[in-house]
């Protein structure tokens, strides 16, 4: 129905966890389900649900979600069906540096195989309103290390994204000098997850002009992109 009304819109929808659930509920195999969704207008999928791939930690952090192998398998199948995707990691909780690198390695290996990932997005664990609140949060230096190491290690990913409602505007601006080339995005209080988890900015908003100025002040050139990183406008 969306494509009938707006045939030229790019539909990025359904995490691997959601795809796993809905395709099984429809009694279809993964490949057929993805092909059918593509036929009906699905253009790409987000990277949510990856969390952390290390099995024992994953059980503690998100036991109800698909396994790491299932997540990777769904993204591989999507890439093979011509559906690109994003990739993520949730860092700063129970995992250690070794677990993070192992997570990145699995993503890099899959990207070598399919070249289907558009971007990688490190997502910071925020402590409010969840059962792991006692852990606290990693500091800004650790955030910047995460982005820098991701940029170095994921040499086959074209883009590394910093989600500014998660990090805050100031840290996101600094991250542009630590491997990040994409700050997402222009929103008007539409993202609740990080507000609920204790983000500094409880009602995150940023206009296009504010975003352009933030990038310019960091000494970078602002470029507007579409979902799959085609250049729309240069500032």
mmCIF file of C-alpha atoms in Angstrom:
data_model
loop_
_atom_site.group_PDB
_atom_site.id
_atom_site.type_symbol
_atom_site.label_atom_id
_atom_site.label_comp_id
_atom_site.label_asym_id
_atom_site.label_seq_id
_atom_site.Cartn_x
_atom_site.Cartn_y
_atom_site.Cartn_z
ATOM 1 C CA UNK A 1 0.000 0.000 0.000
ATOM 2 C CA UNK A 2 2.867 2.374 0.733
ATOM 3 C CA UNK A 3 4.359 1.781 -2.697
ATOM 4 C CA UNK A 4 0.960 2.294 -4.325
ATOM 5 C CA UNK A 5 0.700 5.748 -2.769
ATOM 6 C CA UNK A 6 4.402 6.685 -3.000
ATOM 7 C CA UNK A 7 5.955 4.451 -5.669
ATOM 8 C CA UNK A 8 9.343 6.183 -5.547
ATOM 9 C CA UNK A 9 9.835 6.005 -1.787
ATOM 10 C CA UNK A 10 12.591 3.789 -0.384
ATOM 11 C CA UNK A 11 11.207 1.363 2.196
ATOM 12 C CA UNK A 12 13.738 0.349 4.845
ATOM 13 C CA UNK A 13 11.919 -1.843 7.332
ATOM 14 C CA UNK A 14 11.981 -4.908 9.600
ATOM 15 C CA UNK A 15 14.993 -5.975 11.633
ATOM 16 C CA UNK A 16 16.356 -9.505 11.293
ATOM 17 C CA UNK A 17 14.531 -10.413 14.514
ATOM 18 C CA UNK A 18 11.232 -9.200 13.079
ATOM 19 C CA UNK A 19 11.847 -10.919 9.754
ATOM 20 C CA UNK A 20 12.621 -14.185 11.522
ATOM 21 C CA UNK A 21 9.315 -13.964 13.409
ATOM 22 C CA UNK A 22 7.052 -12.914 10.549
ATOM 23 C CA UNK A 23 8.437 -15.285 7.937
ATOM 24 C CA UNK A 24 8.137 -18.242 10.306
ATOM 25 C CA UNK A 25 4.601 -17.170 11.209
ATOM 26 C CA UNK A 26 3.740 -17.113 7.506
ATOM 27 C CA UNK A 27 5.064 -20.712 7.230
ATOM 28 C CA UNK A 28 7.549 -19.714 4.535
ATOM 29 C CA UNK A 29 11.227 -20.426 4.210
ATOM 30 C CA UNK A 30 13.581 -17.497 4.643
ATOM 31 C CA UNK A 31 14.577 -17.074 1.019
ATOM 32 C CA UNK A 32 11.011 -17.164 -0.326
ATOM 33 C CA UNK A 33 9.821 -14.811 2.386
ATOM 34 C CA UNK A 34 12.475 -12.228 1.573
ATOM 35 C CA UNK A 35 11.808 -12.454 -2.150
ATOM 36 C CA UNK A 36 8.095 -11.953 -1.546
ATOM 37 C CA UNK A 37 8.752 -8.925 0.673
ATOM 38 C CA UNK A 38 11.012 -7.470 -2.006
ATOM 39 C CA UNK A 39 8.307 -7.974 -4.612
ATOM 40 C CA UNK A 40 5.888 -6.070 -2.396
ATOM 41 C CA UNK A 41 8.233 -3.125 -1.979
ATOM 42 C CA UNK A 42 10.881 -3.807 0.669
ATOM 43 C CA UNK A 43 14.084 -2.079 -0.461
ATOM 44 C CA UNK A 44 16.479 -2.511 2.477
ATOM 45 C CA UNK A 45 16.547 -3.548 6.126
ATOM 46 C CA UNK A 46 17.990 -1.870 9.243
ATOM 47 C CA UNK A 47 20.702 -3.362 11.422
ATOM 48 C CA UNK A 48 18.765 -3.700 14.661
ATOM 49 C CA UNK A 49 18.875 -6.854 16.745
ATOM 50 C CA UNK A 50 22.575 -7.585 16.296
ATOM 51 C CA UNK A 51 23.336 -6.428 19.866
ATOM 52 C CA UNK A 52 26.456 -8.518 20.629
ATOM 53 C CA UNK A 53 27.244 -11.807 18.878
ATOM 54 C CA UNK A 54 29.099 -13.584 21.705
ATOM 55 C CA UNK A 55 26.691 -16.366 22.671
ATOM 56 C CA UNK A 56 26.884 -16.335 26.472
ATOM 57 C CA UNK A 57 26.653 -12.563 26.741
ATOM 58 C CA UNK A 58 23.863 -12.497 24.178
ATOM 59 C CA UNK A 59 21.841 -14.860 26.373
ATOM 60 C CA UNK A 60 22.133 -12.401 29.251
ATOM 61 C CA UNK A 61 21.479 -9.278 27.216
ATOM 62 C CA UNK A 62 18.800 -10.398 24.742
ATOM 63 C CA UNK A 63 17.964 -14.076 25.231
ATOM 64 C CA UNK A 64 14.563 -13.623 23.587
ATOM 65 C CA UNK A 65 16.021 -12.511 20.258
ATOM 66 C CA UNK A 66 17.379 -14.495 17.331
ATOM 67 C CA UNK A 67 20.828 -16.010 17.762
ATOM 68 C CA UNK A 68 23.886 -14.388 16.224
ATOM 69 C CA UNK A 69 23.948 -17.109 13.580
ATOM 70 C CA UNK A 70 20.320 -16.437 12.709
ATOM 71 C CA UNK A 71 20.918 -12.689 12.491
ATOM 72 C CA UNK A 72 23.887 -13.159 10.181
ATOM 73 C CA UNK A 73 22.021 -15.767 8.129
ATOM 74 C CA UNK A 74 19.039 -13.479 7.611
ATOM 75 C CA UNK A 75 21.247 -10.606 6.473
ATOM 76 C CA UNK A 76 23.171 -12.897 4.150
ATOM 77 C CA UNK A 77 19.920 -14.175 2.651
ATOM 78 C CA UNK A 78 18.674 -10.599 2.270
ATOM 79 C CA UNK A 79 21.862 -9.588 0.466
ATOM 80 C CA UNK A 80 21.564 -12.603 -1.817
ATOM 81 C CA UNK A 81 17.997 -11.543 -2.604
ATOM 82 C CA UNK A 82 19.211 -8.090 -3.580
ATOM 83 C CA UNK A 83 18.147 -6.395 -0.334
ATOM 84 C CA UNK A 84 20.974 -4.359 1.243
ATOM 85 C CA UNK A 85 21.126 -3.749 4.981
ATOM 86 C CA UNK A 86 22.846 -1.958 7.835
ATOM 87 C CA UNK A 87 24.800 -3.553 10.676
ATOM 88 C CA UNK A 88 25.075 -2.619 14.348
ATOM 89 C CA UNK A 89 26.707 -3.498 17.645
ATOM 90 C CA UNK A 90 25.489 -2.673 21.148
ATOM 91 C CA UNK A 91 28.596 -1.859 23.184
ATOM 92 C CA UNK A 92 29.352 -0.797 26.733
ATOM 93 C CA UNK A 93 27.550 -3.445 28.787
ATOM 94 C CA UNK A 94 28.771 -6.959 29.670
ATOM 95 C CA UNK A 95 31.051 -7.413 26.688
ATOM 96 C CA UNK A 96 34.809 -6.854 26.567
ATOM 97 C CA UNK A 97 37.089 -5.598 23.810
ATOM 98 C CA UNK A 98 37.701 -9.112 22.511
ATOM 99 C CA UNK A 99 33.956 -9.667 22.142
ATOM 100 C CA UNK A 100 33.669 -6.437 20.181
ATOM 101 C CA UNK A 101 36.423 -7.441 17.759
ATOM 102 C CA UNK A 102 34.864 -10.876 17.293
ATOM 103 C CA UNK A 103 31.582 -9.144 16.472
ATOM 104 C CA UNK A 104 33.303 -6.912 13.916
ATOM 105 C CA UNK A 105 35.088 -9.891 12.395
ATOM 106 C CA UNK A 106 31.834 -11.734 11.735
ATOM 107 C CA UNK A 107 30.451 -8.657 10.020
ATOM 108 C CA UNK A 108 33.607 -8.132 7.979
ATOM 109 C CA UNK A 109 33.604 -11.757 6.866
ATOM 110 C CA UNK A 110 29.981 -11.517 5.733
ATOM 111 C CA UNK A 111 30.672 -8.249 3.938
ATOM 112 C CA UNK A 112 33.567 -9.915 2.104
ATOM 113 C CA UNK A 113 31.097 -12.562 0.993
ATOM 114 C CA UNK A 114 28.099 -10.431 -0.021
ATOM 115 C CA UNK A 115 29.082 -6.740 -0.070
ATOM 116 C CA UNK A 116 25.520 -6.078 1.050
ATOM 117 C CA UNK A 117 26.017 -3.818 4.073
ATOM 118 C CA UNK A 118 25.568 -0.077 3.544
ATOM 119 C CA UNK A 119 26.912 1.107 6.883
ATOM 120 C CA UNK A 120 27.962 0.080 10.383
ATOM 121 C CA UNK A 121 26.428 1.751 13.439
ATOM 122 C CA UNK A 122 27.939 1.309 16.923
ATOM 123 C CA UNK A 123 25.134 1.796 19.460
ATOM 124 C CA UNK A 124 26.023 2.789 23.002
ATOM 125 C CA UNK A 125 24.401 1.011 25.951
ATOM 126 C CA UNK A 126 22.423 3.510 28.008
ATOM 127 C CA UNK A 127 21.702 2.576 31.593
ATOM 128 C CA UNK A 128 18.269 3.972 32.456
ATOM 129 C CA UNK A 129 15.141 1.820 32.758
ATOM 130 C CA UNK A 130 16.645 -1.618 32.174
ATOM 131 C CA UNK A 131 17.882 -4.579 34.211
ATOM 132 C CA UNK A 132 21.560 -3.795 33.509
ATOM 133 C CA UNK A 133 21.423 -0.272 34.932
ATOM 134 C CA UNK A 134 23.943 -1.245 37.622
ATOM 135 C CA UNK A 135 26.670 -1.412 34.978
ATOM 136 C CA UNK A 136 26.715 2.313 34.359
ATOM 137 C CA UNK A 137 27.921 3.652 31.021
ATOM 138 C CA UNK A 138 31.268 3.834 29.254
ATOM 139 C CA UNK A 139 32.878 7.255 28.939
ATOM 140 C CA UNK A 140 33.305 9.434 25.869
ATOM 141 C CA UNK A 141 36.861 8.229 25.256
ATOM 142 C CA UNK A 142 35.560 4.662 25.000
ATOM 143 C CA UNK A 143 32.878 5.834 22.552
ATOM 144 C CA UNK A 144 35.479 7.420 20.308
ATOM 145 C CA UNK A 145 37.710 4.340 20.494
ATOM 146 C CA UNK A 146 34.754 2.216 19.403
ATOM 147 C CA UNK A 147 34.209 4.352 16.311
ATOM 148 C CA UNK A 148 37.908 4.567 15.460
ATOM 149 C CA UNK A 149 38.510 0.820 15.773
ATOM 150 C CA UNK A 150 35.369 0.106 13.760
ATOM 151 C CA UNK A 151 36.599 2.354 10.951
ATOM 152 C CA UNK A 152 40.008 0.659 10.896
ATOM 153 C CA UNK A 153 38.810 -2.926 11.247
ATOM 154 C CA UNK A 154 35.816 -2.771 8.918
ATOM 155 C CA UNK A 155 37.875 -1.786 5.915
ATOM 156 C CA UNK A 156 35.236 -3.207 3.565
ATOM 157 C CA UNK A 157 32.408 -1.052 4.954
ATOM 158 C CA UNK A 158 32.109 2.254 3.128
ATOM 159 C CA UNK A 159 30.401 4.092 5.961
ATOM 160 C CA UNK A 160 30.452 4.344 9.760
ATOM 161 C CA UNK A 161 27.471 6.095 11.327
ATOM 162 C CA UNK A 162 27.167 7.956 14.622
ATOM 163 C CA UNK A 163 23.630 8.222 15.923
ATOM 164 C CA UNK A 164 23.586 11.667 17.489
ATOM 165 C CA UNK A 165 20.455 11.252 19.709
ATOM 166 C CA UNK A 166 22.440 8.478 21.413
ATOM 167 C CA UNK A 167 25.786 10.287 21.754
ATOM 168 C CA UNK A 168 24.656 13.886 21.899
ATOM 169 C CA UNK A 169 25.502 16.574 19.368
ATOM 170 C CA UNK A 170 28.920 17.492 20.777
ATOM 171 C CA UNK A 171 30.321 13.950 20.905
ATOM 172 C CA UNK A 172 28.857 13.152 17.480
ATOM 173 C CA UNK A 173 30.662 16.166 16.082
ATOM 174 C CA UNK A 174 33.953 14.976 17.582
ATOM 175 C CA UNK A 175 33.296 11.470 16.229
ATOM 176 C CA UNK A 176 33.604 12.900 12.709
ATOM 177 C CA UNK A 177 37.348 12.997 13.416
ATOM 178 C CA UNK A 178 37.377 9.406 14.715
ATOM 179 C CA UNK A 179 36.238 7.493 11.641
ATOM 180 C CA UNK A 180 32.601 8.538 11.393
ATOM 181 C CA UNK A 181 31.367 9.874 8.049
ATOM 182 C CA UNK A 182 27.612 9.856 8.687
ATOM 183 C CA UNK A 183 25.540 11.520 11.406
ATOM 184 C CA UNK A 184 21.936 10.373 11.507
ATOM 185 C CA UNK A 185 19.799 12.477 11.196
ATOM 186 C CA UNK A 186 17.184 15.275 11.065
ATOM 187 C CA UNK A 187 14.463 14.224 13.482
ATOM 188 C CA UNK A 188 11.747 15.868 15.586
ATOM 189 C CA UNK A 189 11.389 13.907 18.828
ATOM 190 C CA UNK A 190 10.612 10.756 16.864
ATOM 191 C CA UNK A 191 13.087 8.456 18.580
ATOM 192 C CA UNK A 192 12.010 7.285 22.034
ATOM 193 C CA UNK A 193 14.368 4.391 22.762
ATOM 194 C CA UNK A 194 17.393 6.443 23.756
ATOM 195 C CA UNK A 195 15.309 9.079 25.519
ATOM 196 C CA UNK A 196 13.792 6.332 27.676
ATOM 197 C CA UNK A 197 17.251 4.844 28.278
ATOM 198 C CA UNK A 198 18.559 8.084 29.717
ATOM 199 C CA UNK A 199 20.050 10.028 26.808
ATOM 200 C CA UNK A 200 21.144 13.546 27.759
ATOM 201 C CA UNK A 201 18.817 15.103 25.198
ATOM 202 C CA UNK A 202 15.338 13.906 26.185
ATOM 203 C CA UNK A 203 13.622 15.536 23.207
ATOM 204 C CA UNK A 204 16.200 15.274 20.437
ATOM 205 C CA UNK A 205 15.637 17.591 17.501
ATOM 206 C CA UNK A 206 17.954 18.885 14.813
ATOM 207 C CA UNK A 207 17.075 20.846 11.701
ATOM 208 C CA UNK A 208 18.915 20.507 8.418
ATOM 209 C CA UNK A 209 20.582 23.886 8.941
ATOM 210 C CA UNK A 210 21.776 22.863 12.417
ATOM 211 C CA UNK A 211 23.176 19.602 11.076
ATOM 212 C CA UNK A 212 24.957 21.373 8.223
ATOM 213 C CA UNK A 213 26.522 23.856 10.649
ATOM 214 C CA UNK A 214 27.590 21.053 13.002
ATOM 215 C CA UNK A 215 29.424 19.288 10.168
ATOM 216 C CA UNK A 216 31.025 22.480 8.852
ATOM 217 C CA UNK A 217 32.235 23.478 12.318
ATOM 218 C CA UNK A 218 33.967 20.085 12.536
ATOM 219 C CA UNK A 219 35.894 20.983 9.388
ATOM 220 C CA UNK A 220 33.990 18.561 7.178
ATOM 221 C CA UNK A 221 31.853 18.999 4.053
ATOM 222 C CA UNK A 222 28.119 18.377 4.604
ATOM 223 C CA UNK A 223 26.469 16.130 2.033
ATOM 224 C CA UNK A 224 22.817 15.102 2.006
ATOM 225 C CA UNK A 225 22.350 11.451 1.066
ATOM 226 C CA UNK A 226 19.527 9.044 0.396
ATOM 227 C CA UNK A 227 19.043 5.722 2.195
ATOM 228 C CA UNK A 228 21.614 3.880 0.098
ATOM 229 C CA UNK A 229 24.174 6.700 0.170
ATOM 230 C CA UNK A 230 23.585 8.295 -3.194
ATOM 231 C CA UNK A 231 24.439 11.998 -3.014
ATOM 232 C CA UNK A 232 21.329 14.189 -3.043
ATOM 233 C CA UNK A 233 22.894 17.574 -2.320
ATOM 234 C CA UNK A 234 26.236 19.067 -1.383
ATOM 235 C CA UNK A 235 26.445 22.101 0.903
#
